[in-house]
Short mmCIF file of C-alpha atoms and ligand atoms in Angstrom, two decimals:
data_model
loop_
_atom_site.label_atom_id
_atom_site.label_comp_id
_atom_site.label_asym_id
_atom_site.label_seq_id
_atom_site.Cartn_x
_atom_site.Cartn_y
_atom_site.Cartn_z
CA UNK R 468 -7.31 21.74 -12.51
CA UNK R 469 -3.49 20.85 -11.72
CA UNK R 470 -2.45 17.41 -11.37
CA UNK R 471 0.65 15.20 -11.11
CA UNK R 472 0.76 13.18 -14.07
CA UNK R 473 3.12 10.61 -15.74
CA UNK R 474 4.73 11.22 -18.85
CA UNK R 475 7.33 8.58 -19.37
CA UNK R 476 9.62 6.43 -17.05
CA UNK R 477 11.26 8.55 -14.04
CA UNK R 478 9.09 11.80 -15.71
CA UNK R 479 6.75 13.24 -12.90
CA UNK R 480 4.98 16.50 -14.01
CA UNK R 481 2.20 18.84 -12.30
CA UNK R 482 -0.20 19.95 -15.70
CA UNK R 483 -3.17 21.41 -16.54
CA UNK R 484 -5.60 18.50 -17.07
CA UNK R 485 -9.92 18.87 -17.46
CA UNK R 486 -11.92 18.70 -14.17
CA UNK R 487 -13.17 15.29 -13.36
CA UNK R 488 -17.25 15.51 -13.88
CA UNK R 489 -20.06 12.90 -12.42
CA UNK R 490 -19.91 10.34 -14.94
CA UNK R 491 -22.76 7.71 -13.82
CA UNK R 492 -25.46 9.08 -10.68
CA UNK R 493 -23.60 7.05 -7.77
CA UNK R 494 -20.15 9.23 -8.48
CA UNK R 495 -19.00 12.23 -6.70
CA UNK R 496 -16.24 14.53 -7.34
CA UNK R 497 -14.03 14.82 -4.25
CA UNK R 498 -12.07 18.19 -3.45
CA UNK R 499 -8.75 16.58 -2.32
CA UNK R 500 -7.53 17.31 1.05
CA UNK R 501 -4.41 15.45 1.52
CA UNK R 502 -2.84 12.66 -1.24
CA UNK R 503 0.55 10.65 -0.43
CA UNK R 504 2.99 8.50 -2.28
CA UNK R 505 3.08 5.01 -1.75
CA UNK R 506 5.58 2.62 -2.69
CA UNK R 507 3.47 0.80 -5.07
CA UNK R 508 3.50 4.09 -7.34
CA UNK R 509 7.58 3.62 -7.52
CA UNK R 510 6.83 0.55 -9.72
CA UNK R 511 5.41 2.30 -12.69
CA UNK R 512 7.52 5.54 -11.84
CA UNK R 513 10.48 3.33 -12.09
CA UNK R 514 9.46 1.52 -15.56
CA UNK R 515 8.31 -1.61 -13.66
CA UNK R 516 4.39 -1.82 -14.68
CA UNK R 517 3.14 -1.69 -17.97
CA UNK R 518 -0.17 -0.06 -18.99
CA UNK R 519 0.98 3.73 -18.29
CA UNK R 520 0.03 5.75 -20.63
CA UNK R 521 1.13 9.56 -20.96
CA UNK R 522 -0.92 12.09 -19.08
CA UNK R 523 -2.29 9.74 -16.59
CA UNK R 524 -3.08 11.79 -13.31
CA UNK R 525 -1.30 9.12 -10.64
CA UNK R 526 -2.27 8.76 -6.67
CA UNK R 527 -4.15 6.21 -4.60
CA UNK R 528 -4.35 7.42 -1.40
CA UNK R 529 -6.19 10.37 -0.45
CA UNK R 530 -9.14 11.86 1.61
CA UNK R 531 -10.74 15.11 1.17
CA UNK R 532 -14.35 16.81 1.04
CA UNK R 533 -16.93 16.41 -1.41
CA UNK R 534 -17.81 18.91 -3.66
CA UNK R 535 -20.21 17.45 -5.92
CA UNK R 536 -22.71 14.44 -5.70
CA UNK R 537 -24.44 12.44 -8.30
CA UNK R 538 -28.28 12.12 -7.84
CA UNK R 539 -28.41 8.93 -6.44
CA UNK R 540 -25.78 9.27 -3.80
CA UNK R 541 -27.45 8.48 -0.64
CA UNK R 542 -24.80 8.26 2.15
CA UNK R 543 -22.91 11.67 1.62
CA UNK R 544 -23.55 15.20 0.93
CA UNK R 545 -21.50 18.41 -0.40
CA UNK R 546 -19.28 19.29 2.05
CA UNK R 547 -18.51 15.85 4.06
CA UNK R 548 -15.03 15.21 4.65
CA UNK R 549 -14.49 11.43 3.66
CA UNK R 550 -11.85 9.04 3.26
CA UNK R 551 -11.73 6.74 0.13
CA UNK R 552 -9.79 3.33 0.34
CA UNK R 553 -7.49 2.88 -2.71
CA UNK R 554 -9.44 -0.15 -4.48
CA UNK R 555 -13.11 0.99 -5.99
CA UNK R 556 -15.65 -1.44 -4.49
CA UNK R 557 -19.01 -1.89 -6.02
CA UNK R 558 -20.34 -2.89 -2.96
CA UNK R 559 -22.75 -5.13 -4.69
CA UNK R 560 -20.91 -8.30 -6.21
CA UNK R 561 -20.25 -11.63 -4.36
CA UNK R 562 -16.66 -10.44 -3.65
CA UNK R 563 -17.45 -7.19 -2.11
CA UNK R 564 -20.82 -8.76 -0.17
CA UNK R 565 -17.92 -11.04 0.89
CA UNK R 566 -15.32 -7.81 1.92
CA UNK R 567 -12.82 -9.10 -0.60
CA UNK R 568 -13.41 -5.52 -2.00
CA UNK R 569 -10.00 -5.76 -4.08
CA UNK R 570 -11.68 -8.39 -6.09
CA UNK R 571 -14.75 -6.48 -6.57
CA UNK R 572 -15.97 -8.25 -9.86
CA UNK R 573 -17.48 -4.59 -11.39
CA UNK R 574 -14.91 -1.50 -11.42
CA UNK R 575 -12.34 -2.43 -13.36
CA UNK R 576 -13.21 -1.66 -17.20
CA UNK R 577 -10.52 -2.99 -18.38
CA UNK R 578 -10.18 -6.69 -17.91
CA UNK R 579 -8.80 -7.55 -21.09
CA UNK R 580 -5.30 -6.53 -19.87
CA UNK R 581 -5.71 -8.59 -16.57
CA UNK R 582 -7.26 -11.74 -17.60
CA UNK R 583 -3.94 -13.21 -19.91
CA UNK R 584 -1.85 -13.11 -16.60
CA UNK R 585 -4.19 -13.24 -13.99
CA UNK R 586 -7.25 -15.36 -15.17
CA UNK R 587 -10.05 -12.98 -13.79
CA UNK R 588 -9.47 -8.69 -13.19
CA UNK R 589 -9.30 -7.16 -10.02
CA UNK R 590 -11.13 -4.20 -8.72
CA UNK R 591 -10.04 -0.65 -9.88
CA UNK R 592 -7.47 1.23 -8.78
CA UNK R 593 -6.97 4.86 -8.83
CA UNK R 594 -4.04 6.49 -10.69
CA UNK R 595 -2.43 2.88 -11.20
CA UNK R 596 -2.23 1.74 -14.53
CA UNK R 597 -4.54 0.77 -17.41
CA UNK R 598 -4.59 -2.84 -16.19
CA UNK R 599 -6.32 -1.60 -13.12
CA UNK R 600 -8.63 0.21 -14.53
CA UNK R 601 -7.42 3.33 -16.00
CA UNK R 602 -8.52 5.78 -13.31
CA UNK R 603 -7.25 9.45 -12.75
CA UNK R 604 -5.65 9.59 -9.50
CA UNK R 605 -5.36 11.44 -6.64
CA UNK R 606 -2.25 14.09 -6.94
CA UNK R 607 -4.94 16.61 -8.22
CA UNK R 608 -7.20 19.19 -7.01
CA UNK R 609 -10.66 17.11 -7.59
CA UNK R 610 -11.05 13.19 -8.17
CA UNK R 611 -13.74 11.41 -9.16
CA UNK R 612 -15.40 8.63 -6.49
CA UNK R 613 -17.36 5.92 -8.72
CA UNK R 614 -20.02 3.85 -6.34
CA UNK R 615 -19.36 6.71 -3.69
CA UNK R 616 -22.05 5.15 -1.18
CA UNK R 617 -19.44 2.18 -0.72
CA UNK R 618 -16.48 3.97 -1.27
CA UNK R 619 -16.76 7.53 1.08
CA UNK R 620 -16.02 6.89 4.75
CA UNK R 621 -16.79 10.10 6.68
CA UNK R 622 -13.98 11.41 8.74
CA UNK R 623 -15.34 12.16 12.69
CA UNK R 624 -14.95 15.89 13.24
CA UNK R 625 -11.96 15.25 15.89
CA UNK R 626 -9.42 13.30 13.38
CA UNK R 627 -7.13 15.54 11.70
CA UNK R 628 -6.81 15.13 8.05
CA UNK R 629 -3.01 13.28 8.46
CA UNK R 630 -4.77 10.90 10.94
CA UNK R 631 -7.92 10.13 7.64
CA UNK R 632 -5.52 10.01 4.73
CA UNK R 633 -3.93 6.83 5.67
CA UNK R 634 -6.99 4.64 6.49
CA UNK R 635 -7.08 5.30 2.77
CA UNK R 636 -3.92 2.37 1.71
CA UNK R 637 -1.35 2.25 4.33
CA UNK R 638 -3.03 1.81 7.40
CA UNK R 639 -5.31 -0.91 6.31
CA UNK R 640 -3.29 -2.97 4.25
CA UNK R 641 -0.86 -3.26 7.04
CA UNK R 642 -3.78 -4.01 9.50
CA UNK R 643 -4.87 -6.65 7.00
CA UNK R 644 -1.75 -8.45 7.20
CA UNK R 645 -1.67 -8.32 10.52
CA UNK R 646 -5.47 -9.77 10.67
CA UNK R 647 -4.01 -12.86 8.04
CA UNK R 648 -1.57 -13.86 10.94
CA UNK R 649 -4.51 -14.98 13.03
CA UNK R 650 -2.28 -13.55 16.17
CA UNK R 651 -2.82 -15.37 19.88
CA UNK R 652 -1.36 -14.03 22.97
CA UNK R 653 2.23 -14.60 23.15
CA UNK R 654 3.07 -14.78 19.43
CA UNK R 655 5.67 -13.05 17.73
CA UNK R 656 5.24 -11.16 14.67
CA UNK R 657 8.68 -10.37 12.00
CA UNK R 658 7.93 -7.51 9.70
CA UNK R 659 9.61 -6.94 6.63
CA UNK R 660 9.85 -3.27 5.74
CA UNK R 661 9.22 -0.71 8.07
CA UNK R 662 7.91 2.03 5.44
CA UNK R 663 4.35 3.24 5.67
CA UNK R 664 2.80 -0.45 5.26
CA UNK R 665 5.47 -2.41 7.41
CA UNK R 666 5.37 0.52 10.48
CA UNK R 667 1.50 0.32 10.44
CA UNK R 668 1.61 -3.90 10.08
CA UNK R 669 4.01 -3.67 13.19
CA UNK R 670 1.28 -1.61 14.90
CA UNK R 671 -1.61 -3.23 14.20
CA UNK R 672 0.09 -6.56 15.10
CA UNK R 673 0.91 -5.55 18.51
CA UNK R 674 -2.83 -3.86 18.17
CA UNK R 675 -3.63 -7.39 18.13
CA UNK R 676 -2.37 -8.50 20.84
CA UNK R 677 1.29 -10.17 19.59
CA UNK R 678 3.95 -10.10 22.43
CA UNK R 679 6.73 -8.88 20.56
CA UNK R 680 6.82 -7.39 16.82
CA UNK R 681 10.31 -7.58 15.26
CA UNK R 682 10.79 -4.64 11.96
CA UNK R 683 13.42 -5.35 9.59
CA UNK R 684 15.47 -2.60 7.79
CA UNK R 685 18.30 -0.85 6.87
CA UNK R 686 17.50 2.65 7.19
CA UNK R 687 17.86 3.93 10.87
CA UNK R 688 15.15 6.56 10.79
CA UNK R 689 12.49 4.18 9.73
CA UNK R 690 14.21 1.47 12.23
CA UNK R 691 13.91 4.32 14.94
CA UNK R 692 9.93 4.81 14.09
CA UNK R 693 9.41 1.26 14.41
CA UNK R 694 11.05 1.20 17.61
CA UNK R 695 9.52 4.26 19.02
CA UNK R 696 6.31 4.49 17.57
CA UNK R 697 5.28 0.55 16.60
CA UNK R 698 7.15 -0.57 20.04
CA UNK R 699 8.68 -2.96 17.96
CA UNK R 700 12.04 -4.81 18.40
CA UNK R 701 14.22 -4.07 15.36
CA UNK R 702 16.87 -5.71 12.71
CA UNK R 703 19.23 -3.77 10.85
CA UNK R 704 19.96 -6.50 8.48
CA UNK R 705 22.76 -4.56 6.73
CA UNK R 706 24.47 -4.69 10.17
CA UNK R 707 24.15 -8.34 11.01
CA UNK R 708 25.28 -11.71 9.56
CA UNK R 709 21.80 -13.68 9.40
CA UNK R 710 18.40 -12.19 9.76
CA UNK R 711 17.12 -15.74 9.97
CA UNK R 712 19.62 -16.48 13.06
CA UNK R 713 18.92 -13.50 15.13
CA UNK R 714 15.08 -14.22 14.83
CA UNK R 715 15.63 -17.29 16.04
CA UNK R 716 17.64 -15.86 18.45
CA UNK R 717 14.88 -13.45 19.44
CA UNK R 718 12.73 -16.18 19.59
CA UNK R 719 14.05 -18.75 21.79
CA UNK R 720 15.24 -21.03 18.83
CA UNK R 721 11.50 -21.66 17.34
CA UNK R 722 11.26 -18.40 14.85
CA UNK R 723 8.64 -16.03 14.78
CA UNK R 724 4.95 -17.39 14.33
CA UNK R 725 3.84 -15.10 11.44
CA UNK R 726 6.09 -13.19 9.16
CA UNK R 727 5.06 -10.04 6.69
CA UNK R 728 6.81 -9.33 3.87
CA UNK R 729 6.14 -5.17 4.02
CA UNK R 730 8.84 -5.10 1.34
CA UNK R 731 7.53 -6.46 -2.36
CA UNK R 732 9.23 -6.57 -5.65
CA UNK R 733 12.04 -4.01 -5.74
CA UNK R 734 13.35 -5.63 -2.22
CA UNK R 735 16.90 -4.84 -1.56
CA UNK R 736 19.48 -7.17 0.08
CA UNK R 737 22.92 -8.08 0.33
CA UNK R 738 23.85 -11.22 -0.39
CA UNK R 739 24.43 -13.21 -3.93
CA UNK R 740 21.30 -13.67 -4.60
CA UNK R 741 20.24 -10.33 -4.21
CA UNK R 742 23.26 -9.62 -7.19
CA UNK R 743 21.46 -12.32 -9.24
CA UNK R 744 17.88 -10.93 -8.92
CA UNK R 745 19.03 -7.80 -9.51
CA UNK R 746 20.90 -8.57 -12.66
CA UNK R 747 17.80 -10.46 -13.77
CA UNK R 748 15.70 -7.68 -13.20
CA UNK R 749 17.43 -5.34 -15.27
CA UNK R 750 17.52 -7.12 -18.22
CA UNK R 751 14.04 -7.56 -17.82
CA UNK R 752 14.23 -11.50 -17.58
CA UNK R 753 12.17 -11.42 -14.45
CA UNK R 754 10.33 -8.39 -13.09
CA UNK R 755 10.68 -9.03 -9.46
CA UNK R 756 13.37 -9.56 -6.44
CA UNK R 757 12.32 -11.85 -3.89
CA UNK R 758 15.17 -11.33 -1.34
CA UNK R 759 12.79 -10.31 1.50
CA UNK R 760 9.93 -12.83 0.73
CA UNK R 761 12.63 -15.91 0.53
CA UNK R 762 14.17 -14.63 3.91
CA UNK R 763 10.45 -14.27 5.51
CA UNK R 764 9.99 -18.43 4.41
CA UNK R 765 13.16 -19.57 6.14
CA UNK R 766 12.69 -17.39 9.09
CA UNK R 767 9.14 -17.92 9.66
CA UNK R 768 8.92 -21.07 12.30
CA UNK R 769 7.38 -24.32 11.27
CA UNK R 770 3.46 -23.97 10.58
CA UNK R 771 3.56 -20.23 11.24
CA UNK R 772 1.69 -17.58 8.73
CA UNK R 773 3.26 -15.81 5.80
CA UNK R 774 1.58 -12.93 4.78
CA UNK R 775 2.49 -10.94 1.82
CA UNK R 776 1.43 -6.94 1.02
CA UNK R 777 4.52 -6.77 -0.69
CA UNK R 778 3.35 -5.69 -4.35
CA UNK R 779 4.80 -8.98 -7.02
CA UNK R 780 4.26 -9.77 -10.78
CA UNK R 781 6.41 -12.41 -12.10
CA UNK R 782 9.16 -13.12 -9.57
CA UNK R 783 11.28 -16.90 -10.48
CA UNK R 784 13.38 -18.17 -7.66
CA UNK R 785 10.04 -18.57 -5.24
CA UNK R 786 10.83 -21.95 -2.88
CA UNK R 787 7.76 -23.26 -2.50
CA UNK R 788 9.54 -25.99 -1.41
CA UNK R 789 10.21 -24.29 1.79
CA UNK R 790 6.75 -23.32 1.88
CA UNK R 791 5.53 -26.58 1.73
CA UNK R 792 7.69 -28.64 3.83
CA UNK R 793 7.60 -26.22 6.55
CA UNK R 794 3.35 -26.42 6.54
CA UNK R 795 3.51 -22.73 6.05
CA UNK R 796 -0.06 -21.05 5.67
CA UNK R 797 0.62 -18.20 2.98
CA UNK R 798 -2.30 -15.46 3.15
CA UNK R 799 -1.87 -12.74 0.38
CA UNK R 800 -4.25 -10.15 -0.85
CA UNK R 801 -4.22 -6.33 -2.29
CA UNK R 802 -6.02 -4.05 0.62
CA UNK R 803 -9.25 -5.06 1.04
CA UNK R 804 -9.67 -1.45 2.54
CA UNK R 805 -13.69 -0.82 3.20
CA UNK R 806 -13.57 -4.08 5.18
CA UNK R 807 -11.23 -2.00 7.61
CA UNK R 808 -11.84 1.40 7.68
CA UNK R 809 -14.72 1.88 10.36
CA UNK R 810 -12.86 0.35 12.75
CA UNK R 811 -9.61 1.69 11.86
CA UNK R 812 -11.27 5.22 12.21
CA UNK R 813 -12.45 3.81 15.55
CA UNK R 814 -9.17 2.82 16.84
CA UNK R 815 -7.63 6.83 16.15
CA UNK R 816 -10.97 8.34 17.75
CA UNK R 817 -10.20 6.03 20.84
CA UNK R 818 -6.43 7.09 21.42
CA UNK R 819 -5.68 3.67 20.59
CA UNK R 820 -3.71 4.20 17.38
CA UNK R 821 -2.68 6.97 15.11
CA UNK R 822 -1.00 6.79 11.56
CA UNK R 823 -0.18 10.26 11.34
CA UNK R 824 3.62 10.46 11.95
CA UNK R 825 4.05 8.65 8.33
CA UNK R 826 3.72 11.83 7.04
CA UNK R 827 7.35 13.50 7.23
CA UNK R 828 7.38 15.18 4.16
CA UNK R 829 4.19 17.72 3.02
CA UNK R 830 4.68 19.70 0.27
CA UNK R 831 2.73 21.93 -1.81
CA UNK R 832 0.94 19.81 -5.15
CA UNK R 833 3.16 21.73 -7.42
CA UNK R 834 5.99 20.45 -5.49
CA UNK R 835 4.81 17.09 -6.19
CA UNK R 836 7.63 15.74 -8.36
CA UNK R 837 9.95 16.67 -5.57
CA UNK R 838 8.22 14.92 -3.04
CA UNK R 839 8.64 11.88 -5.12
CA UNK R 840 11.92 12.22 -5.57
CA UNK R 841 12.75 12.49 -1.61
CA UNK R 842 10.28 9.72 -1.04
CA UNK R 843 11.75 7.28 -3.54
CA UNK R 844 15.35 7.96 -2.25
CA UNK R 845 14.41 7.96 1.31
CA UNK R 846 15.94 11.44 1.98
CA UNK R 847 15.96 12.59 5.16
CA UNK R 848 13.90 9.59 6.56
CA UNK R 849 11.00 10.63 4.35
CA UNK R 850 8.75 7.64 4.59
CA UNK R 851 5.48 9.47 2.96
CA UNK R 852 5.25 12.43 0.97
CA UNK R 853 2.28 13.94 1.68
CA UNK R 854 0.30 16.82 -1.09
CA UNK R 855 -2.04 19.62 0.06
CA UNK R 856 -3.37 20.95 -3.54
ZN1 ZN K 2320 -0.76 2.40 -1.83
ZN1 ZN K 2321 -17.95 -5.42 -6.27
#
C-alpha cells in the first residue's frame, strides 16, 4: 500500500510500505477514509521528539471502513464505517475501566523509553513515535486497529466522513478541556490557540454552557473561524499591548474563570521572553516555549481552572509560583478520546455541533507532503490538512 512516512527531520515521503495484517484476534485492518494533520505531528516533523525512526508510516487521526476483522471482534463487521480515537485503549485495565484511556496500562509495547522521564508509559499512539508505542499511522491506505471492540466507534449513516474524522483527536481533546474547566452559567472561558484543538475547545466551552469564550491568535483566518463559527470573542495578541489586560478588560477586572492553553510547546509570542525561549530551544537547552501557558497563569483569575492540551516535554521557566499563590486548579491530560466520542457523535447527529469546517485543505494521499507543508505554515488559513487515499 502507499503511505506517508518519515524519513528524517523536515523529510515527508508517500512510499510503498507492506499491508498492515491482523496481528492478535481483537485487531482489524481499517480501509482509511479520511486522515488529517495535527499539530502534535509538527513536533517530530520539526526534529522536536525523539524515537522516529526512518520509514515510520505517521497519522493519528483518521476514520474509515473496515475491511478485515480478527476472529474475536465482536462489536464490528466488514464494511462498518468507524471512527478510531488517536490513543489505543485496552478497554480492560483500571485506567481505561476508569476512562483515563490515554493511560491505558496495556498498548504501549514500549515502556522502556517512557518510564526514565515519565515514571510509568502511556497508552499507544498511532504514527507517533517509538516512545508511544511504535505504531504505523494513519496517512496510508489500510491501518491496523489493536483491541478494535474498544477502539471502533461506528459512524451513524447521516454524518459525513469530515463531520467522523475529527471525533478521532481534535474534537475531543478540545471538548475535554473544556469538561476540566468544570464551566457554570456565566463563566468565561480564554482559549489559547484557535487551530483545530483551540476552535473546537472554544465550541465545546460555549457547548457547555460558558457566557462568553475569548480565542487568542495571530492569524486572522483562524481568528475569523473562532469568531464565526465558535461565537467566540477574539484577541489578536500581535495587535495589542497586553493579552492579560484586555482579558481583564473583557472581564470586568476579575479575568476569565478557566483558561486553555490550545497552543503547547512550539508557542509563538512577542515579547523577550519569547526571544529567550526561543534561543533556548534551538540550542536544544530546553525543548519547549511556554509563552502561551505563562500568559494563560497570569490571565486566568484567582482560583479559576488551567487546563492544558497543549503538547510539553521539558519546558524550564514554568511559575508555579503563580500557580500556587493564585489557588489555580491545573487539569492536564492527553485525549482521553473513547470517554467522548458517543456523545460527541451525538451532539453532530443533533445539529448541535459540527467539526467539519477544520478541514480547509483535502488533498489527494500522494499529495500528502504538500499538505503538510501548507498546514505547518498556515497557508492560506489552512488549519487541517485533510487525506483521501
Ligand atoms: Zn492529534
Ligand atoms: Zn487499558
Amino acid at each position: 500500500m502507499r503511505a506517508l512516512c518519515w524519513e528524517g527531520v523536515e523529510d515527508l515521503r508517500v512510499e510503498t510500505v507492506p499491508d498492515p495484517e491482523i496481528v492478535n484476534p481483537r485487531d482489524v485492518v481499517l480501509e482509511v477514509g479520511l486522515s488529517t494533520t495535527c499539530g502534535s505531528d509538527l513536533h517530530f516533523v520539526d526534529g522536536y521528539l525523539p524515537t522516529m525512526r526512518e520509514g515510520d508510516v505517521i497519522g493519528h487521526e483518521f476514520m474509515g471502513t473496515v475491511a478485515e476483522t480478527g476472529r474475536k471482534v465482536e462489536s464490528v463487521e466488514a464494511g462498518d464505517r468507524v471512527v478510531v480515537p488517536s490513543f489505543v485503549g485496552c478497554g480492560d485495565c483500571g485506567y481505561c475501566l476508569d476512562d483515563l484511556w490515554s493511560l491505558c496500562d496495556n498498548t504501549n509495547p514500549n515502556p522502556e523509553l517512557q518510564e526514565p522521564v515519565l515514571g510509568y508509559p502511556t497508552a499507544g499512539i498511532y504514527g507517533y513515535t517509538h516512545a508511544f508505542g511504535g505504531y504505523a499511522g494513519s496517512h496510508a491506505e489500510y491501518v491496523r486497529v489493536p483491541h478494535a471492540d474498544t477502539n471502533c466507534f461506528p459512524v451513524p449513516d447521516e454524518l459525513s466522513d469530515e463531520q467522523a474524522l475529527f471525533a478521532s483527536d481534535a474534537w475531543p481533546t478540545g471538548y475535554m478541556g473544556a469538561d476540566f474547566c468544570d464551566i457554570e452559567d456565566g463563566d468565561t472561558v480564554a482559549v489559547w490557540g484557535c487551530g483545530g484543538v483551540g476552535l473546537m475547545a472554544q465550541q465545546s466551552a460555549a457547548l457547555m454552557g460558558a457566557e462568553q469564550v475569548v480565542g487568542i491568535d495571530r492569524f486572522p483566518e483562524r481568528l475569523r473561524l473562532a469568531r464565526e463559527e465558535a461565537g467566540s470573542a477574539t484577541i489578536d495578541y500581535t495587535a495589542v499591548d497586553s493579552v492579560v489586560d484586555e482579558l481583564k478588560s473583557l472581564t470586568g477586572g476579575r479575568g476569565p474563570d478557566a483558561c486553555i492553553d490550545a497552543v503547547g510547546m512550539e508557542a509563538h509570542g512577542t515579547g523577550v521572553q519569547h526571544a529567550y525561549d526561543r534561543a533556548k530551544q534551538s540550542m536544544r537547552l530546553q525543548t519547549d516555549r511556554g509563552e502561551a501557558l505563562r500568559q494563560a497563569m497570569v490571565a486566568c483569575r484567582k482560583g479559576g481552572t488551567l487546563s492544558i492540551l497543549g503538547v510539553y516535554g521539558v519546558m524550564d521557566k514554568f511559575p508555579l509560583g503563580v500557580a500556587m499563590n493564585k489557588g489555580l486548579t491545573i487539569r492536564t491530560a492527553q485525549q482521553h478520546g473513547q470517554r467522548y466520542v458517543p456523545q460527541l457523535l451525538d451532539h453532530v447527529a443533533e445539529g448541535e455541533m459540527d467539526p467539519s469546517y477544520l478541514a480547509t485543505h483535502e488533498f489527494s494521499l500522494e499529495d500528502a507532503p504538500r499538505g503538510y507543508e501548507m498546514f505547518r505554515e498556515k497557508e492560506d488559513g489552512c488549519v487541517r490538512a485533510v487525506f483521501e487515499p
